[in-house]
mmCIF file of C-alpha atoms in Angstrom:
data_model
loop_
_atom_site.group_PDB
_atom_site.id
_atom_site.type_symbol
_atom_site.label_atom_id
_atom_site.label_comp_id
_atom_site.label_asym_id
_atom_site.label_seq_id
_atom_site.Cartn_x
_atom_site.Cartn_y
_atom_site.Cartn_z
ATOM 1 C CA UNK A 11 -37.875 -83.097 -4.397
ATOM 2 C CA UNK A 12 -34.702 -84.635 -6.127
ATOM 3 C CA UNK A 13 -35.439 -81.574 -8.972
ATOM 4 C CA UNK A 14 -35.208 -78.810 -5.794
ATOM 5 C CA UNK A 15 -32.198 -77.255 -5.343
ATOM 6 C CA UNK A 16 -31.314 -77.423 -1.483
ATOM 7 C CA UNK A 17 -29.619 -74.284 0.216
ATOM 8 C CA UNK A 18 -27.383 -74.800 3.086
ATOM 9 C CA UNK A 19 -28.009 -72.368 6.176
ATOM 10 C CA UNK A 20 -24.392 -71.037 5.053
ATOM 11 C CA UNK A 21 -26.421 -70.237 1.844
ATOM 12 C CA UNK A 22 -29.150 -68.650 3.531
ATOM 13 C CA UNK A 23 -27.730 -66.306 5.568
ATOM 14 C CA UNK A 24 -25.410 -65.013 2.997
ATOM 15 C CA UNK A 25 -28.747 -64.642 0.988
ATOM 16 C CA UNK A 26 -30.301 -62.134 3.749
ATOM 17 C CA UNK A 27 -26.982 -60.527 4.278
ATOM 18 C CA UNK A 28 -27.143 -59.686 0.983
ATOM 19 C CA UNK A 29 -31.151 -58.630 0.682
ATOM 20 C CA UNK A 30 -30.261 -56.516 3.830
ATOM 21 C CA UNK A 31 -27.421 -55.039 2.613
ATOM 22 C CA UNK A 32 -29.313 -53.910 -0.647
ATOM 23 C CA UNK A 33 -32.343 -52.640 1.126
ATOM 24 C CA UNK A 34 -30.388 -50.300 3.378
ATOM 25 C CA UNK A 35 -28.144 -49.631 0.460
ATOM 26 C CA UNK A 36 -31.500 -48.395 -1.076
ATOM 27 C CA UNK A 37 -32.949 -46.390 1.622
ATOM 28 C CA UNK A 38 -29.859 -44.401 1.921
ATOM 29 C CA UNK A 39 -29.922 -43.482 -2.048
ATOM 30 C CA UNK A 40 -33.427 -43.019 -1.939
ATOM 31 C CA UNK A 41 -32.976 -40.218 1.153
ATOM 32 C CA UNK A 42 -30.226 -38.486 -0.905
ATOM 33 C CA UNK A 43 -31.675 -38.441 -4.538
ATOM 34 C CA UNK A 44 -35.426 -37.313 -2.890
ATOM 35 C CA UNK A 45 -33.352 -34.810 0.040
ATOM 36 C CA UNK A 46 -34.055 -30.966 -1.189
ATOM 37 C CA UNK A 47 -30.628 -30.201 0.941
ATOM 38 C CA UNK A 48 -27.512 -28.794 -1.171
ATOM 39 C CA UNK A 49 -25.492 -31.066 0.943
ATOM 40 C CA UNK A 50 -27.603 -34.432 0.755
ATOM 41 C CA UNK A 51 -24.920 -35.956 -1.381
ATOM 42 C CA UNK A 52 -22.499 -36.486 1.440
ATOM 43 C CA UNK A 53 -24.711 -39.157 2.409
ATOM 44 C CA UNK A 54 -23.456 -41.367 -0.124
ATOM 45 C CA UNK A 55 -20.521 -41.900 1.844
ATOM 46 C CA UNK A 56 -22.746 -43.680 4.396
ATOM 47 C CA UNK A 57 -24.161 -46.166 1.922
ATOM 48 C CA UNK A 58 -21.558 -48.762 2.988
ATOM 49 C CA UNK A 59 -21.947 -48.850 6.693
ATOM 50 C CA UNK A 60 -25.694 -48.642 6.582
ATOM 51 C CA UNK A 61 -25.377 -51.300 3.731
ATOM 52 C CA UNK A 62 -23.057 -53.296 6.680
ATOM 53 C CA UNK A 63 -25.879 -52.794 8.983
ATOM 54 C CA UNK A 64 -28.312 -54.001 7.003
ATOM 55 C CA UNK A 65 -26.347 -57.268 6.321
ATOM 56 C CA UNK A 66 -25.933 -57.879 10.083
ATOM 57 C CA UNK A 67 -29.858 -57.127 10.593
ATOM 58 C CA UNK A 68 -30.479 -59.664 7.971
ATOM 59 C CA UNK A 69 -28.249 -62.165 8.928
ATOM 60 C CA UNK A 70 -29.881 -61.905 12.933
ATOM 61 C CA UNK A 71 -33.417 -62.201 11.047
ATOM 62 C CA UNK A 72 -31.904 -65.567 9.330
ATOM 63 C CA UNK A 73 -31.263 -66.728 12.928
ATOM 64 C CA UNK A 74 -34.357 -66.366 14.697
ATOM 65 C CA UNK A 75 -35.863 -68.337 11.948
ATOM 66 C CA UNK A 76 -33.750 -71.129 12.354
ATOM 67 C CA UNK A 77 -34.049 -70.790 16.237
ATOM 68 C CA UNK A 78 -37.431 -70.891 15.757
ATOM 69 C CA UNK A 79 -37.495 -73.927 12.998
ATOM 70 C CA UNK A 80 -35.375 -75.963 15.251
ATOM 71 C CA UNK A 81 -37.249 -75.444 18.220
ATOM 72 C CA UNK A 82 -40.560 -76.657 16.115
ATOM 73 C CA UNK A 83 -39.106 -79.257 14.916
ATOM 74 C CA UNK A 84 -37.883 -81.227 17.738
ATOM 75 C CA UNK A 85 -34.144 -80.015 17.436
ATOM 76 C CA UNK A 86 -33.981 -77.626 20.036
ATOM 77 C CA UNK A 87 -35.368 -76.962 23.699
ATOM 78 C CA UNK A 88 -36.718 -73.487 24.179
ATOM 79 C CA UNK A 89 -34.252 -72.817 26.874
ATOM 80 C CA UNK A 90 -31.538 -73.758 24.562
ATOM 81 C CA UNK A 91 -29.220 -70.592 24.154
ATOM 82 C CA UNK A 92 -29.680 -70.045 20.405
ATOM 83 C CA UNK A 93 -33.190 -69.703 21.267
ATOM 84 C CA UNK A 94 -32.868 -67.335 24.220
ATOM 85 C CA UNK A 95 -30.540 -65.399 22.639
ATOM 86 C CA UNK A 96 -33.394 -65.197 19.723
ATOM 87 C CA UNK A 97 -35.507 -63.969 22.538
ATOM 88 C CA UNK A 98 -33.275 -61.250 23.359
ATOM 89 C CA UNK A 99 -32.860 -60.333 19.733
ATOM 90 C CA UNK A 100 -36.988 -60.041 19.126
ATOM 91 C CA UNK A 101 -37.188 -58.016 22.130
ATOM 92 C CA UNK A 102 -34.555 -55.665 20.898
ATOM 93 C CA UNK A 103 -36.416 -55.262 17.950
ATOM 94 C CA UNK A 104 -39.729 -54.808 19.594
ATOM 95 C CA UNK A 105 -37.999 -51.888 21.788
ATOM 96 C CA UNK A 106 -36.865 -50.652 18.660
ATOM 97 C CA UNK A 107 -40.124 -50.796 16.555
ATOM 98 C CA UNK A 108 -42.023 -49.227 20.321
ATOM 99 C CA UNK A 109 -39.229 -46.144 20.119
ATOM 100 C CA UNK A 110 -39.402 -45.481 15.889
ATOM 101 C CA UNK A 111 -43.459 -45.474 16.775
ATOM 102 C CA UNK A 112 -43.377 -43.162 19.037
ATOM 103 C CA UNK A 113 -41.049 -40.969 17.230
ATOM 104 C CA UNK A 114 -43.588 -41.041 14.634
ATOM 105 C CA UNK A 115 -46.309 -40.179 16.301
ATOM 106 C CA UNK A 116 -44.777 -37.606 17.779
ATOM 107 C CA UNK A 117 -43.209 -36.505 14.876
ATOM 108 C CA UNK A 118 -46.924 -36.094 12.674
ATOM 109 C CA UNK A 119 -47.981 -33.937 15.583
ATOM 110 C CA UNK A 120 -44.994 -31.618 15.884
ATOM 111 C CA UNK A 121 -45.202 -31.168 12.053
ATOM 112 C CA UNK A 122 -49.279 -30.146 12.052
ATOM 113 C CA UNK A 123 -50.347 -26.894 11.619
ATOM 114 C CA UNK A 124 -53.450 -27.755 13.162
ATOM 115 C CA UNK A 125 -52.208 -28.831 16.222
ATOM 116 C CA UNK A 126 -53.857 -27.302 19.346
ATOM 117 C CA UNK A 127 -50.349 -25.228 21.194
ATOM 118 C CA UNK A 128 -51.474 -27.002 24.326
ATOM 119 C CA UNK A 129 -50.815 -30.651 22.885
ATOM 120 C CA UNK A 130 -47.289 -29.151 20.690
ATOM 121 C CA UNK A 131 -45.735 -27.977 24.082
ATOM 122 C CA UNK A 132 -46.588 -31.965 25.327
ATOM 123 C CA UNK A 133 -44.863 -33.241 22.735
ATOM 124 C CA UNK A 134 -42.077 -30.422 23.522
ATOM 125 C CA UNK A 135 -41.656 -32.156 26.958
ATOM 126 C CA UNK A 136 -42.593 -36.104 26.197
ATOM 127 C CA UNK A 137 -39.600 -38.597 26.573
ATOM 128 C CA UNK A 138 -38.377 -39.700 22.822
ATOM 129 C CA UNK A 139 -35.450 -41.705 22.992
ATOM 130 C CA UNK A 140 -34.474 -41.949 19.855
ATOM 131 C CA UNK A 141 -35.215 -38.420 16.851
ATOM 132 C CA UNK A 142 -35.642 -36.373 19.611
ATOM 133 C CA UNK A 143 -33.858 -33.068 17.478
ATOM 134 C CA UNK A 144 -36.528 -33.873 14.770
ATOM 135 C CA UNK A 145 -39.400 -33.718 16.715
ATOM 136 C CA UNK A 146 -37.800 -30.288 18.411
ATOM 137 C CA UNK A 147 -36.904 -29.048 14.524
ATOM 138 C CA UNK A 148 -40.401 -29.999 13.175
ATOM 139 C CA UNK A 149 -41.902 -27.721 16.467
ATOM 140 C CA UNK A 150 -39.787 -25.116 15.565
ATOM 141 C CA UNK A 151 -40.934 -24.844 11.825
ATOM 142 C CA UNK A 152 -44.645 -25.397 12.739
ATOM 143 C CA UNK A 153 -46.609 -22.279 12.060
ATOM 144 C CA UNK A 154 -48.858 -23.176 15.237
ATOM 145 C CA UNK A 155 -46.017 -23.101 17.625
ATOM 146 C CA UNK A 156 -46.910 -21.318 20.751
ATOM 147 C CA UNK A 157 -44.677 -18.041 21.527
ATOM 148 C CA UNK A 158 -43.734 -19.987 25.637
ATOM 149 C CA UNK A 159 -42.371 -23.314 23.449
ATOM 150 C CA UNK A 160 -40.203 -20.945 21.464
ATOM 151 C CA UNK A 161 -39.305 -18.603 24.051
ATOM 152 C CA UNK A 162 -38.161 -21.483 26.043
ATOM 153 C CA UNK A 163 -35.766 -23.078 23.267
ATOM 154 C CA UNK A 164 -34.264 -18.982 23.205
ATOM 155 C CA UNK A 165 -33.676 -19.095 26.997
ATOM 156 C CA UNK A 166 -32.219 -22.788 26.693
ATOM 157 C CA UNK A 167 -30.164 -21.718 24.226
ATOM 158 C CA UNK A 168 -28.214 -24.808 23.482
ATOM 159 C CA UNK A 169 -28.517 -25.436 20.157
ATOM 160 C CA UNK A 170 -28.146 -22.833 18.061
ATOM 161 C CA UNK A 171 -29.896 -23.929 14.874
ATOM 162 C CA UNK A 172 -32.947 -24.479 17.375
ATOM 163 C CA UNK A 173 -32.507 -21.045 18.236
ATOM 164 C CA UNK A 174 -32.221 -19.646 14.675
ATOM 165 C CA UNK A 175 -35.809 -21.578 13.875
ATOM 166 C CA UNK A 176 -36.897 -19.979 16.488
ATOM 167 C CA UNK A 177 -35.642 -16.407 15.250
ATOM 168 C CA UNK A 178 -37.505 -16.766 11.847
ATOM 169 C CA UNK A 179 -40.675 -17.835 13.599
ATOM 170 C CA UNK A 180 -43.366 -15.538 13.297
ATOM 171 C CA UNK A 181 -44.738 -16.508 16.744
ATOM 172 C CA UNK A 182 -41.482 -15.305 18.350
ATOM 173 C CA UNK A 183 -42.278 -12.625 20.879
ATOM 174 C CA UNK A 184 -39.932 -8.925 20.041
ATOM 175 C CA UNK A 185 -38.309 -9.403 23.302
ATOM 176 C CA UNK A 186 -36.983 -12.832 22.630
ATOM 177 C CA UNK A 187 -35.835 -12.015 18.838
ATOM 178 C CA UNK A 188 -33.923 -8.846 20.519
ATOM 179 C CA UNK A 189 -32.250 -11.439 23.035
ATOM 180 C CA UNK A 190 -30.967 -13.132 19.856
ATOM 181 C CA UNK A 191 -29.408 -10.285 18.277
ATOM 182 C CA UNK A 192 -27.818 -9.402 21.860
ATOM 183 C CA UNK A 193 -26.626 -12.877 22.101
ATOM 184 C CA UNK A 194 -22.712 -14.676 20.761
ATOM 185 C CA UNK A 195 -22.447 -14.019 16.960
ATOM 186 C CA UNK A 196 -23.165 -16.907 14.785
ATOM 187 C CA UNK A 197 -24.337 -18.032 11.556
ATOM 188 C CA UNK A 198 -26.276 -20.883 13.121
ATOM 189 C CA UNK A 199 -27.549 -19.040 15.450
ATOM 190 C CA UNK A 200 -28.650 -15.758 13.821
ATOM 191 C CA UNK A 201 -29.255 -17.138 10.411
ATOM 192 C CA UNK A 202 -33.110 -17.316 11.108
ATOM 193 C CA UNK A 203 -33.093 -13.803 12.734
ATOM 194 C CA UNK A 204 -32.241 -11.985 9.559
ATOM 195 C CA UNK A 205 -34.867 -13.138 7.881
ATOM 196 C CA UNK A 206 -37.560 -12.145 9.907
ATOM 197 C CA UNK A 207 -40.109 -9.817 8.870
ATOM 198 C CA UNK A 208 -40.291 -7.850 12.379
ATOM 199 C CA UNK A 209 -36.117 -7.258 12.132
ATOM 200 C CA UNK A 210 -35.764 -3.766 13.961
ATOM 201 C CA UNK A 211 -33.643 -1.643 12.597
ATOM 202 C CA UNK A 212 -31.320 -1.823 15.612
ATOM 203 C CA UNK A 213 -31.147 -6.029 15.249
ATOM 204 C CA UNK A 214 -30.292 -5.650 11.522
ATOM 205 C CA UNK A 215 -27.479 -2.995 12.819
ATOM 206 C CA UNK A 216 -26.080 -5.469 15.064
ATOM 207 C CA UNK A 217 -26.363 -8.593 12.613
ATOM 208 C CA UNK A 218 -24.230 -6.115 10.107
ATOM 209 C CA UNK A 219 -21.673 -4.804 12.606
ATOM 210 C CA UNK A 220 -19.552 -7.664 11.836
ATOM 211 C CA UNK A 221 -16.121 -8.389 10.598
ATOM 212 C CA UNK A 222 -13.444 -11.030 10.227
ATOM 213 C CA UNK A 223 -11.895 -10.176 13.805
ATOM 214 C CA UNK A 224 -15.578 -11.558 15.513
ATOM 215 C CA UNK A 225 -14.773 -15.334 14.201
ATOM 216 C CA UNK A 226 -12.394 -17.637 15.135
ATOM 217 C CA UNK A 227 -11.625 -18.644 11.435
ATOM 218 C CA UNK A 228 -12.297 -17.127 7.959
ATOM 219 C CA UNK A 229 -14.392 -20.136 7.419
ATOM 220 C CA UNK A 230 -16.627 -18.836 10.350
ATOM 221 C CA UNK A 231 -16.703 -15.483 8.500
ATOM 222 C CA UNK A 232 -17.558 -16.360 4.866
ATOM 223 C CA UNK A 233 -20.802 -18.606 6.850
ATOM 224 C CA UNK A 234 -21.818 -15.762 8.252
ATOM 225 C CA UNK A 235 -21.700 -13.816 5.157
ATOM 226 C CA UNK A 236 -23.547 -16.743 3.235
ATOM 227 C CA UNK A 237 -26.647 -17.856 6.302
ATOM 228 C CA UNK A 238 -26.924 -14.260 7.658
ATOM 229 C CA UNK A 239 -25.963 -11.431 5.591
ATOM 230 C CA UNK A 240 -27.569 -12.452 2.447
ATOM 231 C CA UNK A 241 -30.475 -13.402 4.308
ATOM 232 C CA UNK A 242 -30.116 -9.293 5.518
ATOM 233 C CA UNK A 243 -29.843 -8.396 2.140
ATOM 234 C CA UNK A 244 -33.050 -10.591 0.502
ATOM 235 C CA UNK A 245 -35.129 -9.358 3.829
ATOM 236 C CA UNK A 246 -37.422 -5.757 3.367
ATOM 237 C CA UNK A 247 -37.219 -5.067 6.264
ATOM 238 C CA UNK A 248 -33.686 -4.320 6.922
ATOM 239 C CA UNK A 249 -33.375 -0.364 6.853
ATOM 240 C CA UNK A 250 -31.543 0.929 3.322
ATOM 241 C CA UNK A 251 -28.543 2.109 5.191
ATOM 242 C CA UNK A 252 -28.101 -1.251 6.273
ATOM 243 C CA UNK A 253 -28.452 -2.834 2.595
ATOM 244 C CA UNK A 254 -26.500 0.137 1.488
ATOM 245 C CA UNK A 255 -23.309 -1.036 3.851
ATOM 246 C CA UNK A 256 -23.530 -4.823 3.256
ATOM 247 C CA UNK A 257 -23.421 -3.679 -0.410
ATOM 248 C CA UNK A 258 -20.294 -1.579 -0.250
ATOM 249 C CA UNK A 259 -18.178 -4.741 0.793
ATOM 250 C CA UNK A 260 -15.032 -4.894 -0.955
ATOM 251 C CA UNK A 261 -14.684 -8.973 -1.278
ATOM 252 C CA UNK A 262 -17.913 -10.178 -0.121
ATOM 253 C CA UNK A 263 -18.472 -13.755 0.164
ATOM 254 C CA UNK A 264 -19.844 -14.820 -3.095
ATOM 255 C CA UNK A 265 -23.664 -15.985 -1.597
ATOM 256 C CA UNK A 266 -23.597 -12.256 -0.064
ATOM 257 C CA UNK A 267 -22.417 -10.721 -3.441
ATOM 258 C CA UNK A 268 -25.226 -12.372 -5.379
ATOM 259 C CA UNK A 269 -27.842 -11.531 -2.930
ATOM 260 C CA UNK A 270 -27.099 -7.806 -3.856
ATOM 261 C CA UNK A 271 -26.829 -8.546 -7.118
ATOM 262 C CA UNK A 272 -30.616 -10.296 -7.501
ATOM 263 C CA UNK A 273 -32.422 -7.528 -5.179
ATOM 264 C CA UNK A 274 -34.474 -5.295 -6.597
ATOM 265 C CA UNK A 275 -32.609 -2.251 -3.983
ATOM 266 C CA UNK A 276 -29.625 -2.459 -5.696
ATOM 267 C CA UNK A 277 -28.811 0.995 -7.236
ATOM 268 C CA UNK A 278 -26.845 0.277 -11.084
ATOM 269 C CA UNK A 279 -23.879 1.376 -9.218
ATOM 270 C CA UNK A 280 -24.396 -0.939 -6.226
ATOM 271 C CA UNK A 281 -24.389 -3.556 -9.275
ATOM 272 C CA UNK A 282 -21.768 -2.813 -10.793
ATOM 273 C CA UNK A 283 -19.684 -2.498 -8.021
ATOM 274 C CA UNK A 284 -20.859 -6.148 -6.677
ATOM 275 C CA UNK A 285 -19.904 -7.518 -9.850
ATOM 276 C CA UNK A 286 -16.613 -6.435 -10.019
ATOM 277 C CA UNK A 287 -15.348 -7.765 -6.403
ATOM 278 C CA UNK A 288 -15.679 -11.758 -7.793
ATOM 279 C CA UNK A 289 -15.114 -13.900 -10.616
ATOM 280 C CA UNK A 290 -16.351 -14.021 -13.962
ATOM 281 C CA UNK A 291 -19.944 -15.423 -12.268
ATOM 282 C CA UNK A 292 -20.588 -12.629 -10.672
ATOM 283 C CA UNK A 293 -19.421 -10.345 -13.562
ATOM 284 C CA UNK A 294 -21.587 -11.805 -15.899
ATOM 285 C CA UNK A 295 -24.704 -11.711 -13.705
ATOM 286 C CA UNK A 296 -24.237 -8.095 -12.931
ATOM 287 C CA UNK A 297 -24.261 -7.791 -16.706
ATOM 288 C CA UNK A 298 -27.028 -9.308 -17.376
ATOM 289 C CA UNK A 299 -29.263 -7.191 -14.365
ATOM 290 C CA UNK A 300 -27.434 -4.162 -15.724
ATOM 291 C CA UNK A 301 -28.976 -4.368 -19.029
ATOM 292 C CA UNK A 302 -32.062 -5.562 -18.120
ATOM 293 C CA UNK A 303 -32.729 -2.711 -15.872
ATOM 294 C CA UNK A 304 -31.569 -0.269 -18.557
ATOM 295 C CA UNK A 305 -28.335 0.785 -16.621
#
């Protein structure tokens, strides 16, 4: 015993601060280096404050153990507050460990292919407090998703990434994808439109009739140029007059300017044209597909 070395409680919660901290300091690393998103590296930014959180989370988990110590060891009544406010904190966390649950389950059966469409539109309408818009994003990507659930998220029409899921989905009725096109212009909204393979040639015209007066900022504008008209440019099924036009830009957005420069529809000319409207990038890839297509 006399050989032991004898932590104070001071000791011990700085301890599980600390283990907390660097398990939530993990997580978050571990979401950005294993994220397939071009933009997962902003989340290093959060690594402090989930770090913070984690230290707090620790340092509550250091309490209820010596709540819990005290009490069986003679040092504490249960109705003492430390140990009713320990109470309150396990509680929390069972609430909290009830809700992640269900989002799971819910989540595994929004993301199934196999899912009957009767038991995805349950999960469509089932309370989920807490990663509710992953459940509704997972429905919307699920190859199994019936044509009412996606309909409905149209007609809703609130959130417009929703809605552009629910333009790329195969399931989406022609009706409903033409209620897209008709609807406000937007890259969130209309990116998943554009690449459908059932675009009509009069949605592709309407995607395309577009210029820098329909946005409130250029920023708007060079989005819209990156999510949808590249996307109009990659798809087959946009009509050649259409590809023709989104080719004969004269500063495309640099996303839209390599989408004509990597499709096989591009005419030499097209190419060349593209690869003169950016920097040297852009010049050097038209190059390149110039001379390997014999131009």
């Amino acid at each position: 015993m006399g050989n032991r070395y004898k932590f104070s409680r001071r000791r011990i919660y700085l301890l599980f601060a600390a283990a907390g901290f660097l398990l939530a300091a993990a997580w978050v690393l571990h979401a950005v280096f294993t994220s397939t998103s071009s933009t997962a590296a902003i989340g290093l930014i959060f690594v402090p404050f989930y770090g913070l959180g984690g230290a707090i989370l620790g340092c509550a988990v250091a309490y209820v153990g010596f709540a819990l110590a005290d009490v069986f060891a003679g040092r504490r009544a249960w109705h003492s507050s430390p140990v009713l406010f320990s109470g309150l904190l396990l509680a929390a966390a069972a609430l909290f460990g009830s809700t992640l649950l269900l989002e799971r389950n819910a989540l595994a059966v929004a993301l199934d292919p196999r899912a009957p469409p009767e038991m995805l539109e349950e999960i469509s309408r089932s309370w989920i407090p807490l990663g509710r818009r992953n459940v509704d994003i997972a429905l919307m990507k699920n190859p199994a998703t019936p044509a009412a659930l996606l309909t409905a998220v149209v007609e809703d029409g609130r959130d417009g990434y929703l809605v552009s899921l629910a333009g790329a989905h195969v399931n989406t009725p022609l009706p409903v994808l033409e209620k897209i096109a008709a609807g406000p212009i937007g890259y969130e909204r209309m990116g998943g439109l554009a690449t459908h393979p059932r675009l009509t040639p009069a949605m592709a015209e309407r995607l395309a009739n577009v210029g820098p007066g329909d946005f409130g900022s250029g920023v708007e504008y060079k989005l819209y140029q990156t999510y949808v008209l590249a996307a109009l440019v990659r798809n087959p099924a946009t009509p050649q007059a259409v590809f023709d036009r989104l080719a004969a830009r004269e500063a495309p957005e640099y996303f839209l300017a390599l989408a004509v420069l990597r499709s096989p529809r591009a005419s030499c000319r097209q190419l060349a044209q593209t690869g003169s409207t950016g920097g040297e990038v852009l010049h050097s890839t038209a190059m390149s597909e110039l001379k390997r297509r014999g131009c």
